Short mmCIF file of C-alpha atoms in Angstrom, two decimals:
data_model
loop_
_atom_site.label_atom_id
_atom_site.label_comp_id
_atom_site.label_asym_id
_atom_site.label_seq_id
_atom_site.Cartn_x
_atom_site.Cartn_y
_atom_site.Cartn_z
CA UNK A 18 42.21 72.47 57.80
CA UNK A 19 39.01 73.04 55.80
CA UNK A 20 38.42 76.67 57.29
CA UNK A 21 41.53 77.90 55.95
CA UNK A 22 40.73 76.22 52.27
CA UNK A 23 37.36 77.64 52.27
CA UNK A 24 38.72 81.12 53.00
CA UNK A 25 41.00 81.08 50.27
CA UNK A 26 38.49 79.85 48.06
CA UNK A 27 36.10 82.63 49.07
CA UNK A 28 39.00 85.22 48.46
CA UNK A 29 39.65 83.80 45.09
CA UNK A 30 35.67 84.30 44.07
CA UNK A 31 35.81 87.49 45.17
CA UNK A 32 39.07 88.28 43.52
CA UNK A 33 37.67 86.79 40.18
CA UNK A 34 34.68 88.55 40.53
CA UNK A 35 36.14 91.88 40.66
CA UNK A 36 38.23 91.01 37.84
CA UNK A 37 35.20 89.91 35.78
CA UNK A 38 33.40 93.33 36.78
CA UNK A 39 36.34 95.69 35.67
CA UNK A 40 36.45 93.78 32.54
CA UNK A 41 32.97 94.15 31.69
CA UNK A 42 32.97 97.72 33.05
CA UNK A 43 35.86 97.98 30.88
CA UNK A 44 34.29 96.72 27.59
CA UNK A 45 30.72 98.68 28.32
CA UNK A 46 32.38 102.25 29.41
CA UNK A 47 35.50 102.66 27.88
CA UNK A 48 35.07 101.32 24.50
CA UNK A 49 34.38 104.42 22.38
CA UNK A 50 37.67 106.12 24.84
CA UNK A 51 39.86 102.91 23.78
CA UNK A 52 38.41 103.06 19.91
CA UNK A 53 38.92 106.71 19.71
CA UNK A 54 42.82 106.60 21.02
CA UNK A 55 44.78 107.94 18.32
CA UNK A 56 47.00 104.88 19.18
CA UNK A 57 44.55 102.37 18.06
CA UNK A 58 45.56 102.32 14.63
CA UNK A 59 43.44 98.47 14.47
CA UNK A 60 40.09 100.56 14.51
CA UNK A 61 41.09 103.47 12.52
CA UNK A 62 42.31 100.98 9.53
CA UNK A 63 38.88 99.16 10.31
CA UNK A 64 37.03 102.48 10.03
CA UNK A 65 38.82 104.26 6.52
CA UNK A 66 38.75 100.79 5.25
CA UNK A 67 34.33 101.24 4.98
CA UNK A 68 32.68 101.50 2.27
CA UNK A 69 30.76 104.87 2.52
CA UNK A 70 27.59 105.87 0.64
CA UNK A 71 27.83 108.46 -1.76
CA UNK A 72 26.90 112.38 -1.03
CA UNK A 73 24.85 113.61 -3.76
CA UNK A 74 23.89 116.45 -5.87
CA UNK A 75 21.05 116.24 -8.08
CA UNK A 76 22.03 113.16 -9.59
CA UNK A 77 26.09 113.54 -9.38
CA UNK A 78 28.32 112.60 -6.45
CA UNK A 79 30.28 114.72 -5.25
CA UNK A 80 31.81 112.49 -3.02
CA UNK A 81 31.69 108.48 -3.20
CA UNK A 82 33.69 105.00 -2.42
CA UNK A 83 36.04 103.06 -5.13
CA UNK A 84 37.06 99.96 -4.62
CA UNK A 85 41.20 100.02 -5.02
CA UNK A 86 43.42 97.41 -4.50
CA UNK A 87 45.39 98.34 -1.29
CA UNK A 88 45.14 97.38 2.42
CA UNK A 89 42.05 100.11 2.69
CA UNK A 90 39.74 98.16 -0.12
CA UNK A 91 37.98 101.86 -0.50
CA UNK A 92 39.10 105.06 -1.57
CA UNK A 93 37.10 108.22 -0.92
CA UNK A 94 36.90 110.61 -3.53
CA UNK A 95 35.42 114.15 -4.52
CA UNK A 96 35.10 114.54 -8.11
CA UNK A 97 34.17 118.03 -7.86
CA UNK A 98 37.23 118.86 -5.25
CA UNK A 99 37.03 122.58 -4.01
CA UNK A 100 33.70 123.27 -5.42
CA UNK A 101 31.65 121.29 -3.34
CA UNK A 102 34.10 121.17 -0.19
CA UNK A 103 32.63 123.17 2.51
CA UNK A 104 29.51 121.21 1.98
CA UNK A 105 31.35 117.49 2.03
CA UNK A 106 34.31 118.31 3.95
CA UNK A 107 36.83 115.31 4.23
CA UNK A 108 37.29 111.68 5.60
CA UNK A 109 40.54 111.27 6.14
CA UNK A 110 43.18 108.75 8.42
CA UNK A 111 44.89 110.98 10.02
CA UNK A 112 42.81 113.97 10.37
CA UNK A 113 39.29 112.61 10.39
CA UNK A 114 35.96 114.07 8.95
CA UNK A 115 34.47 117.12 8.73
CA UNK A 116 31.06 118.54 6.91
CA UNK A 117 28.63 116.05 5.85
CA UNK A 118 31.09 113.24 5.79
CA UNK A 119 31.63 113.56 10.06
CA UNK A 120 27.76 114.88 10.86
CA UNK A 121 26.16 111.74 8.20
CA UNK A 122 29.19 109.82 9.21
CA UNK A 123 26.34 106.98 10.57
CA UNK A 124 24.17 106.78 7.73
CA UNK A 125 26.93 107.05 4.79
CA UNK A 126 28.60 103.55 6.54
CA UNK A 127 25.14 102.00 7.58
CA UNK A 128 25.21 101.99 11.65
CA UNK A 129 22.52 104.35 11.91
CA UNK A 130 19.67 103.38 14.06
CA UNK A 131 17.46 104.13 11.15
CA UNK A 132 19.30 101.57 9.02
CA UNK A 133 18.88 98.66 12.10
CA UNK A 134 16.76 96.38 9.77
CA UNK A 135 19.09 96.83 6.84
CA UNK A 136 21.84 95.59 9.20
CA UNK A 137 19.53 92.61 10.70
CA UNK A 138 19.16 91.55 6.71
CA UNK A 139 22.67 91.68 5.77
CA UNK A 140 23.32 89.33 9.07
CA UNK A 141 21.05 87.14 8.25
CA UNK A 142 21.96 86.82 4.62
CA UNK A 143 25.66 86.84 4.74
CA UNK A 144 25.29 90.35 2.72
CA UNK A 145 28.50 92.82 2.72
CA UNK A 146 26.86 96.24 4.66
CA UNK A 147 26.32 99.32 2.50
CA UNK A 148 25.44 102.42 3.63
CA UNK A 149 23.30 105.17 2.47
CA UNK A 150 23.48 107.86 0.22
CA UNK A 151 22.88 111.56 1.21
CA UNK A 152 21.15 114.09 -0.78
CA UNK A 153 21.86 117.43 -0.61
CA UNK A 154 19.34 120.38 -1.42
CA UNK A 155 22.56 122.37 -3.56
CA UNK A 156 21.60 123.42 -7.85
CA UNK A 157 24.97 122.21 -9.22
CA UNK A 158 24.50 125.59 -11.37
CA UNK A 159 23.89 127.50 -8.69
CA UNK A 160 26.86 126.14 -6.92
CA UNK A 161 29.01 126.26 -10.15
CA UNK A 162 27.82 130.54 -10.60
CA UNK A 163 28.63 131.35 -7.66
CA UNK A 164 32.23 129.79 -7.59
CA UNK A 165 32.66 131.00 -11.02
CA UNK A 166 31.21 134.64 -9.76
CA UNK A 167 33.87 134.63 -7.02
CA UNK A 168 36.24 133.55 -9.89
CA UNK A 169 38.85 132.92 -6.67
CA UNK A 170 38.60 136.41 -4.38
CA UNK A 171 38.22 135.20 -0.85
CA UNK A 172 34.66 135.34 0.35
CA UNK A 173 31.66 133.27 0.06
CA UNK A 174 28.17 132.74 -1.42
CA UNK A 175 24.90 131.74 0.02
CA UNK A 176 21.48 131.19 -1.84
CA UNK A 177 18.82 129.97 0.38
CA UNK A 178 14.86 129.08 -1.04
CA UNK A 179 13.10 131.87 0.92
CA UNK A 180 10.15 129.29 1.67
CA UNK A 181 11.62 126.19 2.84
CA UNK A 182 15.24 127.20 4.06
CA UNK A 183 16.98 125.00 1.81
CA UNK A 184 20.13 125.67 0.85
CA UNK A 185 20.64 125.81 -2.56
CA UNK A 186 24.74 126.99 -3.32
CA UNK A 187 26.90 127.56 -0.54
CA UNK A 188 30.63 128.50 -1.29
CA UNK A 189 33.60 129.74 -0.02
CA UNK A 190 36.76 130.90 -1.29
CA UNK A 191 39.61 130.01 -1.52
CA UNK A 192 38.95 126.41 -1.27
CA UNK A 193 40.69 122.94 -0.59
CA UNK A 194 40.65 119.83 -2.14
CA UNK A 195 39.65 117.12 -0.36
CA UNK A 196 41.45 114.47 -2.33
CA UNK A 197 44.44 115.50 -1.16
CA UNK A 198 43.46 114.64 2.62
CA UNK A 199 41.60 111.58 1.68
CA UNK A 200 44.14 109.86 -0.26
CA UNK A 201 45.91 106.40 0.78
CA UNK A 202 48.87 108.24 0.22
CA UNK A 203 49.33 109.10 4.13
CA UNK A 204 52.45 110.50 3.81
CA UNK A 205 51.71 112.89 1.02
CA UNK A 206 48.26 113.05 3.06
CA UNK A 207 50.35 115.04 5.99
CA UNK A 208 51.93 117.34 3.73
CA UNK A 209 49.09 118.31 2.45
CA UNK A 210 47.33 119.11 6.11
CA UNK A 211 50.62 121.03 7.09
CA UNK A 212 50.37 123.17 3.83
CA UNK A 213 46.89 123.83 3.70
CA UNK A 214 47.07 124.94 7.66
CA UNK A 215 49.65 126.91 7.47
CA UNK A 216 48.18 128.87 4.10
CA UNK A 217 47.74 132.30 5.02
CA UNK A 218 45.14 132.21 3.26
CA UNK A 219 43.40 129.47 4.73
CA UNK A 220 41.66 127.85 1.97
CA UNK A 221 39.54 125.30 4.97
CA UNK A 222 37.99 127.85 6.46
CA UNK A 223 34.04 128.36 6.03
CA UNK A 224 33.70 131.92 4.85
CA UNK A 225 29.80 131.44 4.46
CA UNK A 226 28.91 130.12 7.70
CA UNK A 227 31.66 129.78 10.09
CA UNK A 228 32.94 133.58 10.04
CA UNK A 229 31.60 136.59 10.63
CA UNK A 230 32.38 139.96 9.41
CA UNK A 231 30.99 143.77 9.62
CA UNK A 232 27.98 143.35 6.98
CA UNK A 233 27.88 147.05 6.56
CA UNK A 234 25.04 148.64 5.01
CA UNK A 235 23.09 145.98 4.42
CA UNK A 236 22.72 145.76 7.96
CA UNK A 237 20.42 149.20 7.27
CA UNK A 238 17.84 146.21 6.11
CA UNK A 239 17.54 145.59 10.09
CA UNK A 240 17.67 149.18 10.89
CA UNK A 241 14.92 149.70 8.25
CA UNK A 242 12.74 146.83 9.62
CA UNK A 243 13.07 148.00 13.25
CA UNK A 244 12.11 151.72 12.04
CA UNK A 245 8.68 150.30 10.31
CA UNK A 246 7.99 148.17 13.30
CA UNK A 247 7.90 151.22 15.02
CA UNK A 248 5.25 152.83 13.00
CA UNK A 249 7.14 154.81 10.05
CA UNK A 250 6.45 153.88 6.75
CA UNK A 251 8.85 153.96 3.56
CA UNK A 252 7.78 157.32 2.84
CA UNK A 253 8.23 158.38 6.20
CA UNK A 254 10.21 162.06 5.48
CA UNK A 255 14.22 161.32 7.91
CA UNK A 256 16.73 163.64 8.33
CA UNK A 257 19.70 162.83 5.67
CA UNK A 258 22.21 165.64 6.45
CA UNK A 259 25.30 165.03 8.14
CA UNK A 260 25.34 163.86 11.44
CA UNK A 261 27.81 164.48 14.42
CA UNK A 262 27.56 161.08 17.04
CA UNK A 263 25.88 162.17 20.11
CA UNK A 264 28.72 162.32 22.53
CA UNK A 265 31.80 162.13 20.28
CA UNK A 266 33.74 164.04 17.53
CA UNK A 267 32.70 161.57 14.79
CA UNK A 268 30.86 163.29 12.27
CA UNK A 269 28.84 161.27 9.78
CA UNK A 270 28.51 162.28 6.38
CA UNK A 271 27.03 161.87 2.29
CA UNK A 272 25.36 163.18 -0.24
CA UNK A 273 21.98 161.39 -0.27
CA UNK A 274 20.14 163.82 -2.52
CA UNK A 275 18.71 166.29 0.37
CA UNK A 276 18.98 167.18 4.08
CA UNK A 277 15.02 165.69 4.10
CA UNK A 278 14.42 162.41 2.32
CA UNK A 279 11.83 159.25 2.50
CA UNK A 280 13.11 156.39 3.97
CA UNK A 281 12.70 154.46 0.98
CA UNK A 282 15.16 157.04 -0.84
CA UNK A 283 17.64 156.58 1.90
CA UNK A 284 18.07 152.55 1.39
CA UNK A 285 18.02 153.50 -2.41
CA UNK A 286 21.52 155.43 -1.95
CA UNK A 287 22.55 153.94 1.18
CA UNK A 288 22.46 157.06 3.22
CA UNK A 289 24.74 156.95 6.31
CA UNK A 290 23.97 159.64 8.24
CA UNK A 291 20.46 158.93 7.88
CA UNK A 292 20.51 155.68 9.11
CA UNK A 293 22.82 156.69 11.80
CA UNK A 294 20.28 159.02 13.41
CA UNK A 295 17.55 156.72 12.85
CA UNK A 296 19.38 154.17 14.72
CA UNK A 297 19.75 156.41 17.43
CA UNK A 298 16.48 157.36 18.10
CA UNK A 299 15.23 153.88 17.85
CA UNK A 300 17.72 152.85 20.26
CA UNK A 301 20.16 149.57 20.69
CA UNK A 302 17.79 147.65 22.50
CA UNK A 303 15.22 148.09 19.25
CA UNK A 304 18.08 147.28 16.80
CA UNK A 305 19.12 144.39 19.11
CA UNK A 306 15.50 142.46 19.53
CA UNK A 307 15.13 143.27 15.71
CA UNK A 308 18.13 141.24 15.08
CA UNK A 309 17.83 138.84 17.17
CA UNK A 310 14.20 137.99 15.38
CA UNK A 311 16.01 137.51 11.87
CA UNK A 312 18.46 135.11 13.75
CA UNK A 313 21.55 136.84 15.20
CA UNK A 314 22.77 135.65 18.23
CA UNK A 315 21.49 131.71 16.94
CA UNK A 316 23.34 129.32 15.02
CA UNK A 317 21.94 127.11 12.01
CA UNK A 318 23.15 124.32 10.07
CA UNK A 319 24.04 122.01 12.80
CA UNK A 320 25.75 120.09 9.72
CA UNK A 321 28.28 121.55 9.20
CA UNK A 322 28.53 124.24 11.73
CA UNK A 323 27.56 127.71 12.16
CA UNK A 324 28.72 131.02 13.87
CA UNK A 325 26.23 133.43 15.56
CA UNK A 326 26.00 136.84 14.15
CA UNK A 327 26.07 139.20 16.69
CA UNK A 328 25.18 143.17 17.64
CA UNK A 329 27.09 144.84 20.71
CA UNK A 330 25.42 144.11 24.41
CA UNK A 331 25.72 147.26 25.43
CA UNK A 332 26.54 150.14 22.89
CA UNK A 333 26.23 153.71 23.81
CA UNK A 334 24.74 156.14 21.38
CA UNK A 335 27.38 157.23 19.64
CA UNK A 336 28.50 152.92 18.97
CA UNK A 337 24.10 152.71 18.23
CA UNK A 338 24.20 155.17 15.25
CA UNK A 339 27.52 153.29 13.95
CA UNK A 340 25.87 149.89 14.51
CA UNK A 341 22.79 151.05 12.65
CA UNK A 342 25.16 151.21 9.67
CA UNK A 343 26.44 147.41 10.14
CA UNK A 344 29.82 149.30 11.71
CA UNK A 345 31.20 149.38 15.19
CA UNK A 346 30.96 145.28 16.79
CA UNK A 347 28.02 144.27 14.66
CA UNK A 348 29.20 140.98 12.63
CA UNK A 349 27.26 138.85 10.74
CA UNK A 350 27.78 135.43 8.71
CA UNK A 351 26.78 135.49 4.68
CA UNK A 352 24.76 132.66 5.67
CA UNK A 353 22.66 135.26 8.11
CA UNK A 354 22.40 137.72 5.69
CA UNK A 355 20.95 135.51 2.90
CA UNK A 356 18.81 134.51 5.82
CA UNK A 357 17.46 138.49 6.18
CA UNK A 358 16.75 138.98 2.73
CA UNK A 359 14.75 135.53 2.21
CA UNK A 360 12.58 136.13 5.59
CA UNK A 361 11.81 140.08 3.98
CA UNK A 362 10.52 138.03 0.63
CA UNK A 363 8.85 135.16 2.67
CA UNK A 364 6.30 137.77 4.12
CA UNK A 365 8.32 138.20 7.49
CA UNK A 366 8.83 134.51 8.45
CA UNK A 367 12.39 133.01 9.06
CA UNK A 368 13.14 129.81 7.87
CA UNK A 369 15.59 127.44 9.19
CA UNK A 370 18.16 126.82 6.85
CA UNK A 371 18.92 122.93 6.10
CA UNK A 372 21.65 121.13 3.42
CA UNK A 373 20.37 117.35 3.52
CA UNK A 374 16.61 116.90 1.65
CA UNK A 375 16.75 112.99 2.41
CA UNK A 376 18.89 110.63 3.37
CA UNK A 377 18.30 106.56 1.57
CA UNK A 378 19.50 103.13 1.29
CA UNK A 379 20.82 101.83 -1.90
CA UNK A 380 17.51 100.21 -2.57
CA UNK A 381 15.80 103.75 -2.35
CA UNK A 382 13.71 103.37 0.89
CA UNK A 383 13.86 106.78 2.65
CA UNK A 384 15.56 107.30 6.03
CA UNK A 385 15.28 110.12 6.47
CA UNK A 386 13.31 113.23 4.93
CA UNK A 387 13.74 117.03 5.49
CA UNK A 388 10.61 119.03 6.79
CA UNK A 389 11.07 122.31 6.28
CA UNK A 390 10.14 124.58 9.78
CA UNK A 391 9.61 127.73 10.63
CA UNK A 392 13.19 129.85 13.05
CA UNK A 393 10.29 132.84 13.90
CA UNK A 394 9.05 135.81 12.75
CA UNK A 395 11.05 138.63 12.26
CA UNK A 396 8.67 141.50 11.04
CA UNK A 397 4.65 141.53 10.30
CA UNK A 398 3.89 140.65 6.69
CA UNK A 399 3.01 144.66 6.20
CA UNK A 400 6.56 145.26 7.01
CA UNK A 401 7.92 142.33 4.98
CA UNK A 402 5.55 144.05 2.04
CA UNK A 403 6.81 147.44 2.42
CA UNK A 404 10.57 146.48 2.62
CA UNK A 405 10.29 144.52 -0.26
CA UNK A 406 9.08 147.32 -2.44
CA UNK A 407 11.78 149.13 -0.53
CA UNK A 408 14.77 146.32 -1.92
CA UNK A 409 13.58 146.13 -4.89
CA UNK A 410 13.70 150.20 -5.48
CA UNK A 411 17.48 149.52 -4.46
CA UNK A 412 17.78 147.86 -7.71
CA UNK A 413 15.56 149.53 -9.77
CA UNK A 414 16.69 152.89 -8.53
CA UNK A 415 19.54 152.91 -6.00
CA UNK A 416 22.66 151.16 -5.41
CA UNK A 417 22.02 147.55 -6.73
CA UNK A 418 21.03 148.16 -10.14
CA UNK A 419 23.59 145.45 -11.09
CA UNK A 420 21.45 142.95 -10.23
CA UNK A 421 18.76 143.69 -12.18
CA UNK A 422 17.36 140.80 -14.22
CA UNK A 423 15.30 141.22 -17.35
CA UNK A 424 11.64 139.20 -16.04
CA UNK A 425 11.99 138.56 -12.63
CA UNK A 426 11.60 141.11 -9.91
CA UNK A 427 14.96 141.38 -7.94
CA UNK A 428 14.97 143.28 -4.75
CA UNK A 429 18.37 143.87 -2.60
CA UNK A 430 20.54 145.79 -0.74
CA UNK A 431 24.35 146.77 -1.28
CA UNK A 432 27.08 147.17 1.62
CA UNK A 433 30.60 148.26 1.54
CA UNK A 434 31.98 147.64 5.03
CA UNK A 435 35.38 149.39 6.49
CA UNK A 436 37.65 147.63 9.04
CA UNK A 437 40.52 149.68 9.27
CA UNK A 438 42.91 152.68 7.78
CA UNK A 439 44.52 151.46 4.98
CA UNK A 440 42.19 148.48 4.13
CA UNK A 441 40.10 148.02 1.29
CA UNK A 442 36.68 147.47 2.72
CA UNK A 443 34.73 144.38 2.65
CA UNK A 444 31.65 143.81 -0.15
CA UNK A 445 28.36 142.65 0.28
CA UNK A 446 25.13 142.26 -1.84
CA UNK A 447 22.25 140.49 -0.61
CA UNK A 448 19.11 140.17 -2.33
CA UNK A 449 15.77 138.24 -3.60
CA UNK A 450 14.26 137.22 -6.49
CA UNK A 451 10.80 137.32 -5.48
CA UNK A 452 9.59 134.72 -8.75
CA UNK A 453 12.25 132.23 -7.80
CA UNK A 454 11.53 132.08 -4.01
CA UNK A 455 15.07 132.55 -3.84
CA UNK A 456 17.81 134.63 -1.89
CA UNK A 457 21.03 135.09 -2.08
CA UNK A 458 23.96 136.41 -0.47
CA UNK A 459 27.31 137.63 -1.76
CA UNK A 460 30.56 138.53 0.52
CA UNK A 461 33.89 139.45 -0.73
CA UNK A 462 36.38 140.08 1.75
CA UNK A 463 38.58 141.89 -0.34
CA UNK A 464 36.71 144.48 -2.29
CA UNK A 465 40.19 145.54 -4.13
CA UNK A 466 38.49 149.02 -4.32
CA UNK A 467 38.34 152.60 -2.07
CA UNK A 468 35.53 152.48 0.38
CA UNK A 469 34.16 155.43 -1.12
CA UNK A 470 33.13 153.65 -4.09
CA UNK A 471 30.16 151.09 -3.73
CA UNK A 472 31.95 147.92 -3.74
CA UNK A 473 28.88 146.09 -2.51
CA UNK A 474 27.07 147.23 -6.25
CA UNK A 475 30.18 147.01 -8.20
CA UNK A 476 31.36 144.03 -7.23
CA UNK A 477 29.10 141.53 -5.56
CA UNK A 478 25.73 142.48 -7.15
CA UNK A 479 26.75 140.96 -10.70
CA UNK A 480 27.71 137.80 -8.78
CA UNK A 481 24.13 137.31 -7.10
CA UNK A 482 22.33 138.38 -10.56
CA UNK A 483 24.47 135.42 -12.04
CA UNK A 484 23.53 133.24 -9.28
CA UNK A 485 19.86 134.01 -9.55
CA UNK A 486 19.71 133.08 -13.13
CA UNK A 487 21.25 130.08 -12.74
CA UNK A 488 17.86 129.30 -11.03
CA UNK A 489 15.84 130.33 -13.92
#
């Protein structure tokens, strides 16, 4: 009699066992599955119901907690809306975070690791949690300039510190308000996602760092850097006149003031068929490496996302000389090209870019500091010398003289980039002001103009000049 008893008590152990083991396997493996089902409405009301630190500018929020009087006790809010968007993003119920708000998500609601004795205090003195505030490198005038330059055309603006990578405005446009996702509202909350999705124009997208686009010619910055690297100098004598594409019917041509001009003279005006044959005797693989060492085919801001910029794999000549001219499959963020102009002023080195200086609790103590480091090198500080002077004859002298600026010395480079028959081109200005440590670059994706004009100086060069002395 007791043999069968002791079997079924054995089999229940073991049965209880098992189901202690899949419950504890349960709890320790599929918790962040079970919290992160859209279902589990318990944790997501627990989660928008936080308190979050503010995200600052200088001394303004531009995004902060409220205490309201609803079931969520906190409502997130952006009191600059559009402006400072692509930089915050949102925290909404339905649709999550994005930007700052999603990659800082940790340290704004205090469950960091960084913040672990913060926590261990509150336990231990009954103390509600707060998290920490975030502290962005952006000028609120720069910021403001450069959405004020744009004055709503869709494109974007980046100004980067040439010596620490810091980003100091970054904007797109058109723009969203985040408001309108964050609200407690969740109904109107919805409408607003399906309208702002289904904009043609579509307002969410990051025009400064999460699309690329032909650069145009001031991809001939690149071209110009692999040339020197290769021994000429800016008064090295290149053929100007008009060029036919080795193996094709495409002929290339412009008036750049002679059929034999110094390189310098040819950024100056922008000359196409110059830099098309230069291109091809330098070769893709040059062009390519020389990219690649200002930071195409890399991505950067890891908060809040980045495409790579990218030059063809394999291009045959007649695709090089067109590539030399930031045509054929060469596409490049704003973001990148900011980056290109601040590594020419920062004697050759790349920095890599960064929006967060520090991170701290509410009582001040740092979490978290920036330290600015070094991407590479893109081009020996000779180089970086000579295509400075080069830029800054651009201004003085060529296509940017838009841009100049009455006390500081302003070097840059126009571009005017064509996509298709029948569309007006895209505009691009991207420069340096060498007394500010500062670059900038402007994009406009709809230049409103022929290609033959210089949309690049017309139209984006007055926005980087405004931009700059914002800095001042």
């Amino acid at each position: 009699m007791n043999h069968p008893i002791r079997r079924v008590a054995l089999a229940s152990m073991v049965i209880f066992a098992a189901l202690l083991l899949n419950i504890s396997a349960g709890y320790l493996i599929r918790t962040d599955y079970l919290n992160n089902r859209p279902e589990n409405r318990r944790v997501t009301d627990a989660q928008f119901a936080q308190e979050r630190g503010p995200i600052m500018v200088g001394n303004s929020p531009v995004a902060k907690s409220e205490p309201v009087k609803d079931r969520f006790k906190y409502q997130r809010s952006y009191p600059s809306g559009k402006l400072y968007a692509p930089v915050t993003g949102y925290h909404s119920y339905y649709f999550g975070k994005s930007g700052l708000e999603h990659s800082y998500s940790e340290q704004l609601i205090g469950v960091d690791d960084s913040q672990f004795l913060d926590r261990l205090v509150n336990l231990l003195t009954g103390a509600t949690p707060r998290g920490a505030s975030v502290e962005t490198t952006l000028s609120a005038k720069a910021q403001r300039a450069a959405w004020d330059g744009l004055n709503g055309r869709k494109g974007a603006v980046v100004a980067i510190d040439t010596k620490t990578g810091a980003i100091r405005a970054l904007v797109t446009s058109p723009s969203y308000d985040p408001n309108r996702l964050a609200t407690h509202d969740l109904k109107a909350s919805r409408a607003a996602w399906e309208e702002l999705t289904a904009d043609k124009s579509r307002p969410m997208a990051n025009r400064a760092t999460k699309e690329i686009y032909p650069p145009g010619s001031t991809f001939k910055l690149i071209t110009a850097a692999a040339a020197l690297e290769a021994g000429k100098s800016p008064s090295t004598e290149i053929d100007a006149s008009q060029f036919k594409l080795p193996g094709s019917t495409v002929v290339i041509k412009g008036n750049c003031g002679g059929s034999e001009i110094s390189l310098t003279q040819a950024l100056n005006v922008s000359c196409n068929p110059g830099f098309a044959r230069l291109g091809v005797e330098l070769g893709a693989d040059a062009l390519r490496e020389q990219a690649e060492r200002f930071g195409f085919g890399d991505t950067f801001l890891p908060e809040i996302g980045s495409a790579a910029s990218k030059f063809p794999a394999e291009p045959d000549d007649a695709q090089t000389g067109m590539s030399a001219i930031g045509a054929f499959e060469v596409a490049a963020t704003p973001l990148q090209m900011a980056m290109v102009a601040a590594a020419i002023q920062n004697g050759g080195v790349v920095m890599e870019p960064y929006l967060v200086e520090t991170v701290r609790t509410l009582d001040m103590r740092v979490i978290s500091q920036a330290q600015p480091r070094q991407h590479g090198r893109a081009v020996s500080e000779s180089v970086a010398d000579s295509l400075q002077d080069m830029m800054v004859s651009v201004v003085e002298n060529g296509t940017g003289r838009r841009a100049q600026i009455s006390g500081l010395t302003v070097g840059g480079k126009t571009g005017t980039a064509v996509t298709e028959a029948g569309r007006n081109p895209y505009a691009w200005f991207t420069a340096f002001a060498d007394e500010l440590d500062l670059a900038v670059c402007v994009f406009i994706e709809d230049a409103e103009m022929p290609a033959t004009d210089i949309a690049g100086g017309t139209l984006a060069a007055p926005i980087a000049k405004a931009v700059i002395e914002a800095m001042r």
